[in-house]
């Protein structure tokens, strides 16, 4: 392998060489290097379609890399302090599922927080592992899940010394860190594998004001989305391994089951170039993100809006603001921002808004947002709604089956209002952020039915087989 020079972008360079040679192609994809894509798409894509290629000589193979893809993955591993890294074109979802499929056997226990992403549920189905859910503490003022404490994790490891792995979310959707070196010592000291869903933490290593990244904390495996907090195209992500608990060849084989057999070279080139950009300018890019986030946080506080801040555990670039005392609900405020001021938020829940400061954020955009939020503050009490109380999660449902058992069981649809006591055959999640309210295998209770009805009435988006959630899929009674 050539020397690890972070100024290089091996996949992009290989594509560039291929396109420059002007081959006449008789191979997939069928658009012939962009010559026959629909006109509207041709205008949108510019030169990109010419780089939409396949596994041709000199372009390597994602599933068995020996050339440019191998070199690009090695550069990513060096940048993030991993022993091995993998390029993902099916998002963090594929990486999470691959590390679970590799690291867990059927019926083996995995300890994980209940505010997991629904992609983790799919990992439980694929692996057949038995989940041991930990309920995270909730910030009393904002109603946001915090990280699993070291004390909570220590107690759970003592209760389940036979668990094979622990999977932690770091940071979560609201920017709250869920992993420290103390967590890592507890897990690895018990002989368990430590996995991290770090989909929202790709930027953490590049600024000291942010929480430590998973690899720096001592995780065995971590998955990061390049498209969330980096500059990659949507669906691009990285899976990192460190140490010997997960064997790289086994992970590669799992990814071969989960990722497309025709991976997009546009996505891989996007990953390659985004990694190079972070290697060369990461400190400047992320430092600017933090500066802009601090300006937004300060401006919101000056306007009288409480802003979530969990201290050293807070990713400052995720700015969650409470509207609870303003008379506005999150969805009402989000509609005002979108329809009247062309400002789109990441999340609007019943009691607040989430703003994400990324590499593409600008100071002009921050100041425009602050002007609109100041206008919102001045309209206190003029909303038709009463002061909003955040939705509180009801008691967690009882698990009757593992997710895999529920997934393979015969199922039927029943009205939501008549589903009390039935075992769910699907996962129902709030989306965004994709956190499950009910996980397949759990038993519906009356409080959860009422919560879903209230969330739906409040304008929150729910992901389920029936988009209206008028009906839910349950395990068929025998």
JSON list of N, CA, C and O in Angstrom, two decimals, residues 328-348 353 355 368-369 372-373 375-376 379 461:
[
{"chain": "A", "resi": 328, "resn": "UNK", "atom": "N", "xyz": [-46.22, 28.77, 22.38]},
{"chain": "A", "resi": 328, "resn": "UNK", "atom": "CA", "xyz": [-46.08, 28.12, 21.08]},
{"chain": "A", "resi": 328, "resn": "UNK", "atom": "C", "xyz": [-45.81, 26.63, 21.28]},
{"chain": "A", "resi": 328, "resn": "UNK", "atom": "O", "xyz": [-45.09, 26.24, 22.20]},
{"chain": "A", "resi": 329, "resn": "UNK", "atom": "N", "xyz": [-46.35, 25.81, 20.39]},
{"chain": "A", "resi": 329, "resn": "UNK", "atom": "CA", "xyz": [-45.87, 24.43, 20.31]},
{"chain": "A", "resi": 329, "resn": "UNK", "atom": "C", "xyz": [-44.76, 24.40, 19.27]},
{"chain": "A", "resi": 329, "resn": "UNK", "atom": "O", "xyz": [-44.66, 25.28, 18.41]},
{"chain": "A", "resi": 330, "resn": "UNK", "atom": "N", "xyz": [-43.93, 23.36, 19.34]},
{"chain": "A", "resi": 330, "resn": "UNK", "atom": "CA", "xyz": [-42.86, 23.23, 18.35]},
{"chain": "A", "resi": 330, "resn": "UNK", "atom": "C", "xyz": [-43.38, 23.19, 16.93]},
{"chain": "A", "resi": 330, "resn": "UNK", "atom": "O", "xyz": [-42.88, 23.93, 16.06]},
{"chain": "A", "resi": 331, "resn": "UNK", "atom": "N", "xyz": [-44.39, 22.34, 16.61]},
{"chain": "A", "resi": 331, "resn": "UNK", "atom": "CA", "xyz": [-44.89, 22.30, 15.23]},
{"chain": "A", "resi": 331, "resn": "UNK", "atom": "C", "xyz": [-45.45, 23.65, 14.76]},
{"chain": "A", "resi": 331, "resn": "UNK", "atom": "O", "xyz": [-45.25, 24.03, 13.60]},
{"chain": "A", "resi": 332, "resn": "UNK", "atom": "N", "xyz": [-46.14, 24.40, 15.64]},
{"chain": "A", "resi": 332, "resn": "UNK", "atom": "CA", "xyz": [-46.66, 25.71, 15.24]},
{"chain": "A", "resi": 332, "resn": "UNK", "atom": "C", "xyz": [-45.51, 26.67, 14.91]},
{"chain": "A", "resi": 332, "resn": "UNK", "atom": "O", "xyz": [-45.54, 27.39, 13.91]},
{"chain": "A", "resi": 333, "resn": "UNK", "atom": "N", "xyz": [-44.50, 26.67, 15.78]},
{"chain": "A", "resi": 333, "resn": "UNK", "atom": "CA", "xyz": [-43.36, 27.55, 15.55]},
{"chain": "A", "resi": 333, "resn": "UNK", "atom": "C", "xyz": [-42.61, 27.15, 14.28]},
{"chain": "A", "resi": 333, "resn": "UNK", "atom": "O", "xyz": [-42.17, 28.01, 13.50]},
{"chain": "A", "resi": 334, "resn": "UNK", "atom": "N", "xyz": [-42.45, 25.84, 14.06]},
{"chain": "A", "resi": 334, "resn": "UNK", "atom": "CA", "xyz": [-41.74, 25.38, 12.87]},
{"chain": "A", "resi": 334, "resn": "UNK", "atom": "C", "xyz": [-42.48, 25.79, 11.60]},
{"chain": "A", "resi": 334, "resn": "UNK", "atom": "O", "xyz": [-41.85, 26.16, 10.59]},
{"chain": "A", "resi": 335, "resn": "UNK", "atom": "N", "xyz": [-43.82, 25.72, 11.62]},
{"chain": "A", "resi": 335, "resn": "UNK", "atom": "CA", "xyz": [-44.59, 26.14, 10.44]},
{"chain": "A", "resi": 335, "resn": "UNK", "atom": "C", "xyz": [-44.40, 27.64, 10.18]},
{"chain": "A", "resi": 335, "resn": "UNK", "atom": "O", "xyz": [-44.28, 28.06, 9.03]},
{"chain": "A", "resi": 336, "resn": "UNK", "atom": "N", "xyz": [-44.38, 28.43, 11.26]},
{"chain": "A", "resi": 336, "resn": "UNK", "atom": "CA", "xyz": [-44.16, 29.87, 11.09]},
{"chain": "A", "resi": 336, "resn": "UNK", "atom": "C", "xyz": [-42.79, 30.13, 10.47]},
{"chain": "A", "resi": 336, "resn": "UNK", "atom": "O", "xyz": [-42.65, 30.92, 9.53]},
{"chain": "A", "resi": 337, "resn": "UNK", "atom": "N", "xyz": [-41.76, 29.46, 10.99]},
{"chain": "A", "resi": 337, "resn": "UNK", "atom": "CA", "xyz": [-40.41, 29.66, 10.48]},
{"chain": "A", "resi": 337, "resn": "UNK", "atom": "C", "xyz": [-40.31, 29.24, 9.01]},
{"chain": "A", "resi": 337, "resn": "UNK", "atom": "O", "xyz": [-39.69, 29.93, 8.20]},
{"chain": "A", "resi": 338, "resn": "UNK", "atom": "N", "xyz": [-40.95, 28.13, 8.67]},
{"chain": "A", "resi": 338, "resn": "UNK", "atom": "CA", "xyz": [-40.87, 27.61, 7.30]},
{"chain": "A", "resi": 338, "resn": "UNK", "atom": "C", "xyz": [-41.70, 28.43, 6.33]},
{"chain": "A", "resi": 338, "resn": "UNK", "atom": "O", "xyz": [-41.21, 28.84, 5.27]},
{"chain": "A", "resi": 339, "resn": "UNK", "atom": "N", "xyz": [-42.96, 28.68, 6.67]},
{"chain": "A", "resi": 339, "resn": "UNK", "atom": "CA", "xyz": [-43.87, 29.32, 5.72]},
{"chain": "A", "resi": 339, "resn": "UNK", "atom": "C", "xyz": [-43.65, 30.82, 5.58]},
{"chain": "A", "resi": 339, "resn": "UNK", "atom": "O", "xyz": [-43.79, 31.38, 4.50]},
{"chain": "A", "resi": 340, "resn": "UNK", "atom": "N", "xyz": [-43.32, 31.47, 6.69]},
{"chain": "A", "resi": 340, "resn": "UNK", "atom": "CA", "xyz": [-43.19, 32.93, 6.67]},
{"chain": "A", "resi": 340, "resn": "UNK", "atom": "C", "xyz": [-41.76, 33.42, 6.48]},
{"chain": "A", "resi": 340, "resn": "UNK", "atom": "O", "xyz": [-41.54, 34.55, 6.04]},
{"chain": "A", "resi": 341, "resn": "UNK", "atom": "N", "xyz": [-40.78, 32.58, 6.87]},
{"chain": "A", "resi": 341, "resn": "UNK", "atom": "CA", "xyz": [-39.40, 33.06, 6.86]},
{"chain": "A", "resi": 341, "resn": "UNK", "atom": "C", "xyz": [-38.43, 32.12, 6.15]},
{"chain": "A", "resi": 341, "resn": "UNK", "atom": "O", "xyz": [-37.22, 32.37, 6.16]},
{"chain": "A", "resi": 342, "resn": "UNK", "atom": "N", "xyz": [-38.94, 31.05, 5.55]},
{"chain": "A", "resi": 342, "resn": "UNK", "atom": "CA", "xyz": [-38.12, 30.10, 4.79]},
{"chain": "A", "resi": 342, "resn": "UNK", "atom": "C", "xyz": [-36.95, 29.55, 5.61]},
{"chain": "A", "resi": 342, "resn": "UNK", "atom": "O", "xyz": [-35.84, 29.42, 5.13]},
{"chain": "A", "resi": 343, "resn": "UNK", "atom": "N", "xyz": [-37.25, 29.24, 6.86]},
{"chain": "A", "resi": 343, "resn": "UNK", "atom": "CA", "xyz": [-36.26, 28.60, 7.74]},
{"chain": "A", "resi": 343, "resn": "UNK", "atom": "C", "xyz": [-36.77, 27.21, 8.09]},
{"chain": "A", "resi": 343, "resn": "UNK", "atom": "O", "xyz": [-37.91, 27.06, 8.56]},
{"chain": "A", "resi": 344, "resn": "UNK", "atom": "N", "xyz": [-35.97, 26.18, 7.83]},
{"chain": "A", "resi": 344, "resn": "UNK", "atom": "CA", "xyz": [-36.36, 24.80, 8.08]},
{"chain": "A", "resi": 344, "resn": "UNK", "atom": "C", "xyz": [-35.59, 24.27, 9.29]},
{"chain": "A", "resi": 344, "resn": "UNK", "atom": "O", "xyz": [-34.36, 24.34, 9.33]},
{"chain": "A", "resi": 345, "resn": "UNK", "atom": "N", "xyz": [-36.30, 23.72, 10.27]},
{"chain": "A", "resi": 345, "resn": "UNK", "atom": "CA", "xyz": [-35.65, 23.19, 11.47]},
{"chain": "A", "resi": 345, "resn": "UNK", "atom": "C", "xyz": [-35.44, 21.69, 11.29]},
{"chain": "A", "resi": 345, "resn": "UNK", "atom": "O", "xyz": [-36.05, 21.05, 10.44]},
{"chain": "A", "resi": 346, "resn": "UNK", "atom": "N", "xyz": [-34.57, 21.11, 12.12]},
{"chain": "A", "resi": 346, "resn": "UNK", "atom": "CA", "xyz": [-34.34, 19.67, 12.09]},
{"chain": "A", "resi": 346, "resn": "UNK", "atom": "C", "xyz": [-35.48, 18.92, 12.76]},
{"chain": "A", "resi": 346, "resn": "UNK", "atom": "O", "xyz": [-35.93, 17.89, 12.26]},
{"chain": "A", "resi": 347, "resn": "UNK", "atom": "N", "xyz": [-35.96, 19.43, 13.90]},
{"chain": "A", "resi": 347, "resn": "UNK", "atom": "CA", "xyz": [-37.00, 18.73, 14.65]},
{"chain": "A", "resi": 347, "resn": "UNK", "atom": "C", "xyz": [-37.91, 19.75, 15.32]},
{"chain": "A", "resi": 347, "resn": "UNK", "atom": "O", "xyz": [-37.44, 20.77, 15.85]},
{"chain": "A", "resi": 348, "resn": "UNK", "atom": "N", "xyz": [-39.20, 19.46, 15.30]},
{"chain": "A", "resi": 348, "resn": "UNK", "atom": "CA", "xyz": [-40.17, 20.22, 16.09]},
{"chain": "A", "resi": 348, "resn": "UNK", "atom": "C", "xyz": [-40.97, 19.21, 16.90]},
{"chain": "A", "resi": 348, "resn": "UNK", "atom": "O", "xyz": [-41.69, 18.40, 16.34]},
{"chain": "A", "resi": 353, "resn": "UNK", "atom": "N", "xyz": [-37.75, 23.14, 19.64]},
{"chain": "A", "resi": 353, "resn": "UNK", "atom": "CA", "xyz": [-37.18, 23.05, 18.30]},
{"chain": "A", "resi": 353, "resn": "UNK", "atom": "C", "xyz": [-35.72, 22.64, 18.41]},
{"chain": "A", "resi": 353, "resn": "UNK", "atom": "O", "xyz": [-35.01, 23.05, 19.34]},
{"chain": "A", "resi": 355, "resn": "UNK", "atom": "N", "xyz": [-32.15, 22.84, 16.32]},
{"chain": "A", "resi": 355, "resn": "UNK", "atom": "CA", "xyz": [-31.37, 23.40, 15.22]},
{"chain": "A", "resi": 355, "resn": "UNK", "atom": "C", "xyz": [-30.03, 22.69, 15.18]},
{"chain": "A", "resi": 355, "resn": "UNK", "atom": "O", "xyz": [-29.38, 22.53, 16.21]},
{"chain": "A", "resi": 368, "resn": "UNK", "atom": "N", "xyz": [-30.07, 35.58, 10.93]},
{"chain": "A", "resi": 368, "resn": "UNK", "atom": "CA", "xyz": [-31.44, 35.63, 10.42]},
{"chain": "A", "resi": 368, "resn": "UNK", "atom": "C", "xyz": [-32.36, 34.82, 11.33]},
{"chain": "A", "resi": 368, "resn": "UNK", "atom": "O", "xyz": [-33.48, 35.24, 11.66]},
{"chain": "A", "resi": 369, "resn": "UNK", "atom": "N", "xyz": [-31.90, 33.65, 11.73]},
{"chain": "A", "resi": 369, "resn": "UNK", "atom": "CA", "xyz": [-32.69, 32.83, 12.64]},
{"chain": "A", "resi": 369, "resn": "UNK", "atom": "C", "xyz": [-32.93, 33.55, 13.96]},
{"chain": "A", "resi": 369, "resn": "UNK", "atom": "O", "xyz": [-34.05, 33.53, 14.49]},
{"chain": "A", "resi": 372, "resn": "UNK", "atom": "N", "xyz": [-35.69, 36.10, 13.70]},
{"chain": "A", "resi": 372, "resn": "UNK", "atom": "CA", "xyz": [-37.02, 35.50, 13.67]},
{"chain": "A", "resi": 372, "resn": "UNK", "atom": "C", "xyz": [-37.41, 34.98, 15.05]},
{"chain": "A", "resi": 372, "resn": "UNK", "atom": "O", "xyz": [-38.56, 35.13, 15.49]},
{"chain": "A", "resi": 373, "resn": "UNK", "atom": "N", "xyz": [-36.46, 34.39, 15.77]},
{"chain": "A", "resi": 373, "resn": "UNK", "atom": "CA", "xyz": [-36.75, 33.88, 17.11]},
{"chain": "A", "resi": 373, "resn": "UNK", "atom": "C", "xyz": [-37.06, 35.02, 18.07]},
{"chain": "A", "resi": 373, "resn": "UNK", "atom": "O", "xyz": [-37.90, 34.88, 18.97]},
{"chain": "A", "resi": 375, "resn": "UNK", "atom": "N", "xyz": [-38.57, 37.73, 17.18]},
{"chain": "A", "resi": 375, "resn": "UNK", "atom": "CA", "xyz": [-39.95, 38.06, 16.81]},
{"chain": "A", "resi": 375, "resn": "UNK", "atom": "C", "xyz": [-40.91, 37.07, 17.48]},
{"chain": "A", "resi": 375, "resn": "UNK", "atom": "O", "xyz": [-41.96, 37.46, 18.02]},
{"chain": "A", "resi": 376, "resn": "UNK", "atom": "N", "xyz": [-40.56, 35.81, 17.49]},
{"chain": "A", "resi": 376, "resn": "UNK", "atom": "CA", "xyz": [-41.37, 34.78, 18.13]},
{"chain": "A", "resi": 376, "resn": "UNK", "atom": "C", "xyz": [-41.52, 35.08, 19.62]},
{"chain": "A", "resi": 376, "resn": "UNK", "atom": "O", "xyz": [-42.60, 34.95, 20.20]},
{"chain": "A", "resi": 379, "resn": "UNK", "atom": "N", "xyz": [-44.01, 37.71, 20.52]},
{"chain": "A", "resi": 379, "resn": "UNK", "atom": "CA", "xyz": [-45.40, 37.34, 20.34]},
{"chain": "A", "resi": 379, "resn": "UNK", "atom": "C", "xyz": [-45.87, 36.39, 21.43]},
{"chain": "A", "resi": 379, "resn": "UNK", "atom": "O", "xyz": [-46.83, 35.66, 21.27]},
{"chain": "A", "resi": 461, "resn": "UNK", "atom": "N", "xyz": [-44.51, 13.28, 13.93]},
{"chain": "A", "resi": 461, "resn": "UNK", "atom": "CA", "xyz": [-44.49, 12.28, 12.88]},
{"chain": "A", "resi": 461, "resn": "UNK", "atom": "C", "xyz": [-44.16, 10.92, 13.47]},
{"chain": "A", "resi": 461, "resn": "UNK", "atom": "O", "xyz": [-43.20, 10.77, 14.25]}
]
